[in-house]
Amino acid sequence: MKTPSGPVGFACLNLTQFFGAANDNVLKQVLIFGLAVNGLWQGVFGSGAQAWASLCLAIPFVVFSGFAGQFSDRYSKRSVIIVVKLLEIAIALLALWGFWTTNLWIVIFAMVLISVQSAFFTPAKFGILPEITDPPKLSRANGTLNMFTYIAVILGSAVGGAIYDAFAPDRKKFPDADPLLWLPGAVILLVAILGAAASLGLPRVGARNPGLPIKLMFFRTYLETWRDIRDTTLASVIIAWSFFYLIVAGIAILILPDYTELLNISATWTSILMAVLGIFIGIGDFVAGRVSGHAIRPGLIPVGVIPVTLLFFWLGLMPNHFWSVLVALSMTGFMAGFAMVPLQTLTQHLSPKEELGRILGLWTCLSFVGVILGNLIFLLVKRTGMASNRVFLVCGALCLVLTVVYYRWWREPFARAALFKESRKRG
């Protein structure tokens, strides 16, 4: 894609983002498998401990995203990106030490730090994109950047299982295997170096607001933005998105690592289940986008949520069999895409252009708030002794609540908002 900085600068941004997202998910995935049932650190935090790994990634985004945005305005976004990518190398060295010594607390600390640096990277990467891309091609550029992010998340999640199997091999299945304690840290370090190298290819851009004072506003920006939109349809759309994200990304995804015990399979095969869920969400997103055409179609929300509700109940009640679970997760991911696309599109179209950045920042924050609440629900449910696959019944019940709320309060406002936007575009 040709940009004002040339295709090399745009390619370097995509590579920088790809390696960063991959690293986040490799580290999180290895930590999740270590904390899950039959993991190396099983029992340290009790049942459902993999939720703590997800919390380590989510909480820093909520706390630091609003604060981090000030740095990308005051300083050159290229400089901010390079600094955080260099810091990622230092964090990777810390993670390498933690894995080599099998010290859980060092690994958790590295997970928190890598999430903090990602929180500072996010506003800089999205902010530099309009500065290096021709305005007519900005939507396509955003789509490409998101595609690379999604591929990185899927690959990071899938590779994480295989890395964990080599790091902490199952002694019952592989009694003679030597654990490769250096492997997770070495992979994370290599990916961090590649990401830092890619960032050096970014074009030079100036600071947009060099006189901006840096203020410790961790939550004030979010609260001010919410106050401005709280009585609007846009607020309802963001709540609907966050609630659905709570179910899928906050609870359902944490169930999957425990299939190593439920199905008596390796972490590698469990990662395949997680990758399949991600891949089919992507396919569902693409198909829903094609079905929507140039219109906004809130009617696709129940088309996605109702089948997902039924599939969650099916996953919670069905016998544990690998291929049955694989098929159910594929269908769940595909239908989830039909709910996600109209909610994302409505958020973008209902946001005033002059406030789009602030609102998308709030949207990101509330997405991770949903993840945190979902993680806490997962922890509470697991503490009752419920089998992990039965937690899908909780996901189904929450989806049922979302469906009822949509038909009772949101269906008509969402439809009117979509029609209003279409009429404005045509007019």
CSV table of C-alpha atoms in Angstrom, one decimal:
chain,number,residue,atom,x,y,z
A,1,MET,CA,0.0,0.0,0.0
A,2,LYS,CA,1.4,3.4,-1.0
A,3,THR,CA,1.6,5.9,1.9
A,4,PRO,CA,3.0,9.4,2.3
A,5,SER,CA,6.1,7.7,3.9
A,6,GLY,CA,6.2,5.0,1.3
A,7,PRO,CA,5.3,1.3,1.6
A,8,VAL,CA,8.3,0.5,3.7
A,9,GLY,CA,7.2,2.7,6.6
A,10,PHE,CA,3.7,1.1,6.6
A,11,ALA,CA,5.1,-2.4,6.3
A,12,CYS,CA,7.4,-1.7,9.3
A,13,LEU,CA,4.4,-0.5,11.4
A,14,ASN,CA,2.6,-3.8,10.6
A,15,LEU,CA,5.6,-5.9,11.4
A,16,THR,CA,6.2,-4.0,14.7
A,17,GLN,CA,2.5,-4.5,15.7
A,18,PHE,CA,2.6,-8.2,14.6
A,19,PHE,CA,5.7,-9.1,16.7
A,20,GLY,CA,4.3,-7.1,19.7
A,21,ALA,CA,0.9,-8.9,19.7
A,22,ALA,CA,2.5,-12.3,19.1
A,23,ASN,CA,4.8,-11.7,22.1
A,24,ASP,CA,1.9,-10.7,24.4
A,25,ASN,CA,0.1,-13.9,23.6
A,26,VAL,CA,3.0,-16.3,23.7
A,27,LEU,CA,3.9,-15.1,27.2
A,28,LYS,CA,0.3,-15.2,28.3
A,29,GLN,CA,-0.4,-18.6,26.8
A,30,VAL,CA,2.6,-20.3,28.4
A,31,LEU,CA,1.7,-18.7,31.8
A,32,ILE,CA,-1.9,-19.8,31.4
A,33,PHE,CA,-0.9,-23.5,30.7
A,34,GLY,CA,1.5,-23.3,33.7
A,35,LEU,CA,-1.3,-22.2,36.0
A,36,ALA,CA,-4.1,-24.4,34.6
A,37,VAL,CA,-4.9,-27.9,35.7
A,38,ASN,CA,-1.9,-30.2,35.5
A,39,GLY,CA,0.3,-27.2,34.9
A,40,LEU,CA,3.8,-26.6,36.3
A,41,TRP,CA,2.4,-24.1,38.8
A,42,GLN,CA,-0.9,-25.7,39.4
A,43,GLY,CA,-2.3,-25.1,42.9
A,44,VAL,CA,-0.3,-21.9,43.6
A,45,PHE,CA,-3.5,-19.8,43.2
A,46,GLY,CA,-6.1,-22.5,43.5
A,47,SER,CA,-8.7,-23.6,41.0
A,48,GLY,CA,-9.2,-21.5,37.9
A,49,ALA,CA,-5.8,-19.9,38.4
A,50,GLN,CA,-5.3,-19.2,34.7
A,51,ALA,CA,-7.6,-16.2,35.1
A,52,TRP,CA,-4.7,-14.5,36.9
A,53,ALA,CA,-2.6,-14.5,33.7
A,54,SER,CA,-5.5,-12.9,31.8
A,55,LEU,CA,-5.8,-10.3,34.6
A,56,CYS,CA,-2.1,-9.4,34.4
A,57,LEU,CA,-2.6,-8.6,30.7
A,58,ALA,CA,-6.0,-6.7,31.1
A,59,ILE,CA,-5.5,-4.5,34.2
A,60,PRO,CA,-2.6,-2.5,33.0
A,61,PHE,CA,-4.5,-1.6,29.8
A,62,VAL,CA,-7.4,-0.2,31.9
A,63,VAL,CA,-5.1,1.7,34.2
A,64,PHE,CA,-2.5,3.1,31.8
A,65,SER,CA,-4.2,3.6,28.4
A,66,GLY,CA,-5.6,7.1,29.1
A,67,PHE,CA,-2.3,8.2,30.6
A,68,ALA,CA,-0.2,6.7,27.8
A,69,GLY,CA,-2.1,8.7,25.2
A,70,GLN,CA,-0.5,11.9,26.4
A,71,PHE,CA,3.0,10.6,25.5
A,72,SER,CA,2.0,9.9,21.9
A,73,ASP,CA,0.7,13.5,21.6
A,74,ARG,CA,3.6,15.2,23.3
A,75,TYR,CA,6.5,13.3,21.7
A,76,SER,CA,7.1,11.9,18.3
A,77,LYS,CA,5.0,8.7,17.9
A,78,ARG,CA,8.0,7.1,16.2
A,79,SER,CA,10.2,7.8,19.2
A,80,VAL,CA,7.5,6.5,21.6
A,81,ILE,CA,7.2,3.2,19.6
A,82,ILE,CA,11.0,2.7,19.5
A,83,VAL,CA,11.4,3.3,23.2
A,84,VAL,CA,8.7,0.8,24.2
A,85,LYS,CA,10.0,-1.7,21.8
A,86,LEU,CA,13.5,-1.4,23.3
A,87,LEU,CA,11.9,-1.8,26.7
A,88,GLU,CA,10.2,-5.0,25.5
A,89,ILE,CA,13.7,-6.5,25.0
A,90,ALA,CA,14.6,-5.8,28.6
A,91,ILE,CA,11.2,-7.3,29.7
A,92,ALA,CA,11.9,-10.4,27.5
A,93,LEU,CA,15.3,-10.9,29.3
A,94,LEU,CA,13.4,-10.8,32.6
A,95,ALA,CA,10.9,-13.4,31.3
A,96,LEU,CA,13.8,-15.5,30.1
A,97,TRP,CA,15.3,-15.5,33.7
A,98,GLY,CA,11.9,-16.3,35.2
A,99,PHE,CA,11.3,-19.3,32.9
A,100,TRP,CA,14.9,-20.6,33.2
A,101,THR,CA,14.6,-20.6,37.0
A,102,THR,CA,10.8,-21.7,36.9
A,103,ASN,CA,10.1,-18.7,39.1
A,104,LEU,CA,6.4,-18.0,38.7
A,105,TRP,CA,6.6,-14.5,40.4
A,106,ILE,CA,9.2,-13.3,38.0
A,107,VAL,CA,7.2,-14.5,35.0
A,108,ILE,CA,4.0,-12.8,36.4
A,109,PHE,CA,6.0,-9.6,36.8
A,110,ALA,CA,7.2,-9.8,33.2
A,111,MET,CA,3.6,-10.4,32.1
A,112,VAL,CA,2.5,-7.2,33.9
A,113,LEU,CA,5.4,-5.2,32.4
A,114,ILE,CA,4.8,-6.4,28.9
A,115,SER,CA,1.2,-5.4,29.2
A,116,VAL,CA,2.2,-1.9,30.5
A,117,GLN,CA,4.5,-1.4,27.5
A,118,SER,CA,1.7,-2.5,25.2
A,119,ALA,CA,-0.6,0.0,26.7
A,120,PHE,CA,1.9,2.8,25.8
A,121,PHE,CA,2.4,1.3,22.4
A,122,THR,CA,-1.3,1.2,21.4
A,123,PRO,CA,-2.1,5.0,21.2
A,124,ALA,CA,1.2,5.6,19.4
A,125,LYS,CA,0.6,2.9,16.7
A,126,PHE,CA,-3.0,4.0,16.0
A,127,GLY,CA,-1.9,7.7,16.2
A,128,ILE,CA,1.0,7.3,13.7
A,129,LEU,CA,-1.2,5.6,11.1
A,130,PRO,CA,-3.0,8.7,9.9
A,131,GLU,CA,0.4,10.5,9.8
A,132,ILE,CA,1.9,8.0,7.4
A,133,THR,CA,-1.1,7.0,5.3
A,134,ASP,CA,-3.0,8.9,2.6
A,135,PRO,CA,-6.5,9.9,4.0
A,136,PRO,CA,-8.5,7.9,1.3
A,137,LYS,CA,-6.6,4.8,2.2
A,138,LEU,CA,-6.9,5.1,6.0
A,139,SER,CA,-9.8,2.6,6.4
A,140,ARG,CA,-7.9,0.0,4.4
A,141,ALA,CA,-4.7,0.7,6.4
A,142,ASN,CA,-6.7,0.2,9.6
A,143,GLY,CA,-8.1,-3.1,8.3
A,144,THR,CA,-4.6,-4.3,7.3
A,145,LEU,CA,-3.2,-3.4,10.7
A,146,ASN,CA,-6.1,-5.2,12.5
A,147,MET,CA,-5.6,-8.3,10.2
A,148,PHE,CA,-1.9,-8.5,11.2
A,149,THR,CA,-2.9,-8.2,14.9
A,150,TYR,CA,-5.5,-10.9,14.6
A,151,ILE,CA,-3.1,-13.3,12.9
A,152,ALA,CA,-0.4,-12.6,15.5
A,153,VAL,CA,-2.9,-13.3,18.3
A,154,ILE,CA,-3.9,-16.6,16.7
A,155,LEU,CA,-0.3,-17.7,16.0
A,156,GLY,CA,0.9,-16.6,19.5
A,157,SER,CA,-1.9,-18.6,21.1
A,158,ALA,CA,-1.3,-21.7,18.9
A,159,VAL,CA,2.5,-21.7,19.3
A,160,GLY,CA,2.2,-21.1,23.0
A,161,GLY,CA,0.9,-24.6,23.7
A,162,ALA,CA,3.8,-26.3,21.8
A,163,ILE,CA,6.3,-24.1,23.6
A,164,TYR,CA,4.8,-25.0,26.9
A,165,ASP,CA,4.9,-28.7,26.1
A,166,ALA,CA,8.7,-28.4,25.4
A,167,PHE,CA,9.2,-26.2,28.5
A,168,ALA,CA,7.3,-28.5,30.9
A,169,PRO,CA,6.7,-31.9,29.2
A,170,ASP,CA,4.1,-34.2,30.7
A,171,ARG,CA,6.1,-36.8,32.7
A,172,LYS,CA,3.3,-39.4,32.3
A,173,LYS,CA,3.4,-39.2,28.5
A,174,PHE,CA,7.1,-38.3,28.0
A,175,PRO,CA,9.0,-39.6,31.0
A,176,ASP,CA,12.4,-39.2,29.3
A,177,ALA,CA,11.9,-35.8,27.8
A,178,ASP,CA,14.2,-33.0,29.0
A,179,PRO,CA,12.5,-29.7,29.8
A,180,LEU,CA,13.7,-26.9,27.6
A,181,LEU,CA,13.6,-24.2,30.4
A,182,TRP,CA,15.2,-21.6,28.1
A,183,LEU,CA,12.8,-22.0,25.2
A,184,PRO,CA,9.8,-19.7,26.2
A,185,GLY,CA,12.2,-16.8,27.2
A,186,ALA,CA,14.4,-17.3,24.1
A,187,VAL,CA,11.3,-17.1,21.8
A,188,ILE,CA,10.0,-14.0,23.5
A,189,LEU,CA,13.4,-12.4,23.4
A,190,LEU,CA,13.9,-13.2,19.7
A,191,VAL,CA,10.4,-11.8,18.8
A,192,ALA,CA,11.1,-8.6,20.9
A,193,ILE,CA,14.4,-8.0,19.0
A,194,LEU,CA,12.6,-8.5,15.7
A,195,GLY,CA,9.9,-6.0,16.8
A,196,ALA,CA,12.4,-3.4,17.9
A,197,ALA,CA,14.3,-3.8,14.6
A,198,ALA,CA,11.1,-3.3,12.6
A,199,SER,CA,10.3,-0.1,14.5
A,200,LEU,CA,13.5,1.5,13.3
A,201,GLY,CA,12.1,1.5,9.8
A,202,LEU,CA,9.2,3.7,10.8
A,203,PRO,CA,9.3,7.2,9.1
A,204,ARG,CA,10.3,10.2,11.1
A,205,VAL,CA,7.3,12.2,12.3
A,206,GLY,CA,7.2,15.3,14.5
A,207,ALA,CA,5.4,15.7,17.9
A,208,ARG,CA,1.8,16.9,17.4
A,209,ASN,CA,1.6,18.7,20.8
A,210,PRO,CA,5.2,19.2,22.2
A,211,GLY,CA,4.0,21.6,24.9
A,212,LEU,CA,1.4,19.3,26.3
A,213,PRO,CA,2.0,18.8,30.1
A,214,ILE,CA,2.0,15.2,31.2
A,215,LYS,CA,-0.7,14.7,33.9
A,216,LEU,CA,-1.4,11.6,36.0
A,217,MET,CA,-4.9,11.2,34.6
A,218,PHE,CA,-5.4,7.4,34.8
A,219,PHE,CA,-9.2,7.4,34.8
A,220,ARG,CA,-10.3,11.0,34.4
A,221,THR,CA,-10.4,10.8,30.6
A,222,TYR,CA,-12.6,7.8,30.6
A,223,LEU,CA,-15.0,9.3,33.1
A,224,GLU,CA,-15.3,12.6,31.2
A,225,THR,CA,-16.0,10.7,27.9
A,226,TRP,CA,-18.6,8.5,29.6
A,227,ARG,CA,-20.3,11.6,31.1
A,228,ASP,CA,-20.7,13.0,27.6
A,229,ILE,CA,-22.3,9.9,26.1
A,230,ARG,CA,-24.0,8.1,29.0
A,231,ASP,CA,-27.6,9.0,27.9
A,232,THR,CA,-27.0,8.1,24.2
A,233,THR,CA,-27.5,5.0,22.0
A,234,LEU,CA,-23.7,5.0,21.6
A,235,ALA,CA,-23.4,4.2,25.3
A,236,SER,CA,-25.7,1.3,25.0
A,237,VAL,CA,-23.8,0.0,22.0
A,238,ILE,CA,-20.5,0.1,24.0
A,239,ILE,CA,-22.2,-1.6,27.0
A,240,ALA,CA,-23.5,-4.4,24.7
A,241,TRP,CA,-20.0,-4.9,23.2
A,242,SER,CA,-18.3,-5.0,26.6
A,243,PHE,CA,-20.8,-7.4,28.0
A,244,PHE,CA,-20.4,-9.8,25.0
A,245,TYR,CA,-16.6,-9.4,25.3
A,246,LEU,CA,-16.9,-10.3,29.0
A,247,ILE,CA,-18.5,-13.6,28.0
A,248,VAL,CA,-16.2,-14.6,25.1
A,249,ALA,CA,-12.8,-13.1,26.0
A,250,GLY,CA,-13.3,-13.0,29.8
A,251,ILE,CA,-14.8,-16.4,30.6
A,252,ALA,CA,-15.0,-18.8,27.6
A,253,ILE,CA,-11.4,-18.5,26.5
A,254,LEU,CA,-10.2,-19.4,30.1
A,255,ILE,CA,-12.1,-22.7,30.0
A,256,LEU,CA,-10.1,-24.0,27.0
A,257,PRO,CA,-6.7,-24.7,28.8
A,258,ASP,CA,-8.4,-27.1,31.2
A,259,TYR,CA,-9.2,-29.4,28.2
A,260,THR,CA,-5.7,-30.7,28.6
A,261,GLU,CA,-7.2,-32.7,31.6
A,262,LEU,CA,-10.8,-33.0,30.3
A,263,LEU,CA,-9.7,-34.6,27.0
A,264,ASN,CA,-6.3,-36.0,28.2
A,265,ILE,CA,-4.5,-34.1,25.5
A,266,SER,CA,-1.3,-32.1,25.4
A,267,ALA,CA,-1.0,-28.3,25.6
A,268,THR,CA,-0.2,-28.3,21.8
A,269,TRP,CA,-3.6,-29.9,21.0
A,270,THR,CA,-5.4,-27.6,23.4
A,271,SER,CA,-3.8,-24.6,21.6
A,272,ILE,CA,-5.3,-26.0,18.4
A,273,LEU,CA,-8.8,-25.6,20.0
A,274,MET,CA,-8.0,-22.0,21.0
A,275,ALA,CA,-6.6,-21.2,17.5
A,276,VAL,CA,-9.7,-22.7,15.8
A,277,LEU,CA,-12.0,-20.5,18.0
A,278,GLY,CA,-9.9,-17.4,16.9
A,279,ILE,CA,-9.8,-18.4,13.3
A,280,PHE,CA,-13.5,-18.9,13.0
A,281,ILE,CA,-14.3,-15.6,14.8
A,282,GLY,CA,-12.2,-14.0,12.0
A,283,ILE,CA,-14.1,-15.9,9.4
A,284,GLY,CA,-17.4,-14.9,11.0
A,285,ASP,CA,-16.3,-11.3,11.1
A,286,PHE,CA,-15.4,-11.4,7.3
A,287,VAL,CA,-18.7,-13.0,6.3
A,288,ALA,CA,-20.8,-10.7,8.5
A,289,GLY,CA,-19.0,-7.7,6.9
A,290,ARG,CA,-19.8,-9.1,3.4
A,291,VAL,CA,-23.4,-9.7,4.4
A,292,SER,CA,-23.7,-6.2,5.7
A,293,GLY,CA,-22.4,-4.6,2.5
A,294,HIS,CA,-22.3,-0.8,2.8
A,295,ALA,CA,-25.0,-0.8,5.5
A,296,ILE,CA,-25.0,-1.1,9.2
A,297,ARG,CA,-27.1,-4.1,10.2
A,298,PRO,CA,-27.9,-4.3,14.0
A,299,GLY,CA,-30.3,-7.2,13.1
A,300,LEU,CA,-27.2,-9.4,12.8
A,301,ILE,CA,-26.6,-9.1,16.6
A,302,PRO,CA,-29.2,-11.6,17.6
A,303,VAL,CA,-28.3,-13.7,14.5
A,304,GLY,CA,-25.0,-14.1,16.2
A,305,VAL,CA,-25.9,-14.1,20.0
A,306,ILE,CA,-28.7,-16.6,19.9
A,307,PRO,CA,-26.7,-19.4,18.2
A,308,VAL,CA,-23.8,-18.6,20.5
A,309,THR,CA,-26.1,-19.0,23.5
A,310,LEU,CA,-27.2,-22.4,22.3
A,311,LEU,CA,-23.7,-23.5,21.5
A,312,PHE,CA,-22.4,-22.5,24.9
A,313,PHE,CA,-25.2,-24.6,26.5
A,314,TRP,CA,-24.2,-27.5,24.2
A,315,LEU,CA,-20.5,-27.2,25.1
A,316,GLY,CA,-21.5,-27.3,28.8
A,317,LEU,CA,-23.6,-30.4,28.5
A,318,MET,CA,-22.0,-32.5,25.7
A,319,PRO,CA,-19.7,-35.4,26.4
A,320,ASN,CA,-16.0,-34.5,26.3
A,321,HIS,CA,-14.7,-35.6,22.9
A,322,PHE,CA,-12.0,-33.7,21.0
A,323,TRP,CA,-13.7,-33.5,17.6
A,324,SER,CA,-17.1,-32.6,19.0
A,325,VAL,CA,-15.6,-29.8,21.0
A,326,LEU,CA,-13.6,-28.7,18.0
A,327,VAL,CA,-16.8,-28.5,15.8
A,328,ALA,CA,-18.7,-26.7,18.6
A,329,LEU,CA,-16.0,-24.1,19.1
A,330,SER,CA,-15.7,-23.5,15.3
A,331,MET,CA,-19.5,-22.8,15.1
A,332,THR,CA,-19.3,-20.6,18.2
A,333,GLY,CA,-16.5,-18.5,16.9
A,334,PHE,CA,-18.2,-18.1,13.5
A,335,MET,CA,-21.5,-17.0,14.9
A,336,ALA,CA,-19.8,-14.7,17.4
A,337,GLY,CA,-18.4,-12.7,14.5
A,338,PHE,CA,-22.0,-11.8,13.4
A,339,ALA,CA,-22.6,-10.1,16.8
A,340,MET,CA,-19.2,-8.4,16.9
A,341,VAL,CA,-19.2,-6.7,13.5
A,342,PRO,CA,-22.4,-4.6,13.8
A,343,LEU,CA,-21.5,-3.6,17.4
A,344,GLN,CA,-18.0,-2.4,16.3
A,345,THR,CA,-19.5,-0.6,13.2
A,346,LEU,CA,-22.2,1.1,15.2
A,347,THR,CA,-19.5,2.4,17.7
A,348,GLN,CA,-17.5,3.9,14.9
A,349,HIS,CA,-20.5,5.5,13.1
A,350,LEU,CA,-22.2,6.9,16.1
A,351,SER,CA,-19.0,8.5,17.4
A,352,PRO,CA,-18.5,12.2,16.5
A,353,LYS,CA,-15.4,12.4,14.3
A,354,GLU,CA,-13.8,15.1,16.5
A,355,GLU,CA,-14.2,12.7,19.5
A,356,LEU,CA,-13.5,9.4,17.8
A,357,GLY,CA,-10.1,8.9,19.5
A,358,ARG,CA,-11.5,9.5,23.0
A,359,ILE,CA,-14.5,7.3,22.4
A,360,LEU,CA,-12.4,4.5,21.0
A,361,GLY,CA,-10.1,4.8,24.0
A,362,LEU,CA,-13.2,4.4,26.3
A,363,TRP,CA,-14.3,1.5,24.1
A,364,THR,CA,-10.9,-0.2,24.6
A,365,CYS,CA,-10.9,0.5,28.3
A,366,LEU,CA,-14.4,-1.0,28.8
A,367,SER,CA,-13.5,-4.0,26.6
A,368,PHE,CA,-10.7,-4.8,29.1
A,369,VAL,CA,-13.0,-4.0,32.0
A,370,GLY,CA,-15.3,-6.7,30.6
A,371,VAL,CA,-12.3,-9.1,30.4
A,372,ILE,CA,-11.5,-8.4,34.1
A,373,LEU,CA,-15.0,-8.9,35.3
A,374,GLY,CA,-15.2,-12.1,33.2
A,375,ASN,CA,-12.0,-13.4,34.8
A,376,LEU,CA,-13.3,-12.7,38.2
A,377,ILE,CA,-16.6,-14.5,37.4
A,378,PHE,CA,-14.5,-17.5,36.2
A,379,LEU,CA,-12.5,-17.5,39.4
A,380,LEU,CA,-15.6,-17.4,41.6
A,381,VAL,CA,-17.3,-20.2,39.6
A,382,LYS,CA,-14.3,-22.4,39.7
A,383,ARG,CA,-14.0,-21.9,43.5
A,384,THR,CA,-17.4,-23.6,43.8
A,385,GLY,CA,-15.8,-26.8,42.4
A,386,MET,CA,-17.7,-26.7,39.1
A,387,ALA,CA,-16.0,-28.7,36.3
A,388,SER,CA,-14.4,-26.4,33.7
A,389,ASN,CA,-16.6,-27.4,30.8
A,390,ARG,CA,-19.7,-26.7,32.9
A,391,VAL,CA,-18.6,-23.1,33.1
A,392,PHE,CA,-19.9,-22.8,29.5
A,393,LEU,CA,-23.4,-23.0,31.0
A,394,VAL,CA,-22.6,-19.8,32.8
A,395,CYS,CA,-21.6,-18.3,29.5
A,396,GLY,CA,-24.8,-19.5,27.9
A,397,ALA,CA,-26.9,-17.9,30.8
A,398,LEU,CA,-25.1,-14.6,30.4
A,399,CYS,CA,-25.7,-14.6,26.6
A,400,LEU,CA,-29.4,-15.3,27.3
A,401,VAL,CA,-29.5,-12.2,29.5
A,402,LEU,CA,-27.8,-10.2,26.7
A,403,THR,CA,-30.4,-11.4,24.2
A,404,VAL,CA,-33.3,-10.5,26.5
A,405,VAL,CA,-31.9,-7.0,27.1
A,406,TYR,CA,-31.3,-6.5,23.4
A,407,TYR,CA,-34.9,-7.3,22.5
A,408,ARG,CA,-36.3,-5.4,25.5
A,409,TRP,CA,-34.4,-2.1,25.4
A,410,TRP,CA,-31.8,-2.0,22.5
A,411,ARG,CA,-33.3,-3.4,19.4
A,412,GLU,CA,-35.3,-0.3,18.2
A,413,PRO,CA,-32.7,2.4,19.2
A,414,PHE,CA,-29.9,0.4,17.5
A,415,ALA,CA,-32.1,0.1,14.3
A,416,ARG,CA,-33.0,3.8,14.3
A,417,ALA,CA,-29.3,4.8,14.8
A,418,ALA,CA,-28.3,2.6,11.8
A,419,LEU,CA,-31.0,4.0,9.6
A,420,PHE,CA,-30.1,7.6,10.6
A,421,LYS,CA,-26.5,7.1,9.7
A,422,GLU,CA,-27.4,5.5,6.3
A,423,SER,CA,-29.8,8.3,5.5
A,424,ARG,CA,-27.1,10.9,6.3
A,425,LYS,CA,-24.6,9.1,4.1
A,426,ARG,CA,-27.1,9.0,1.2
A,427,GLY,CA,-28.2,12.5,1.7
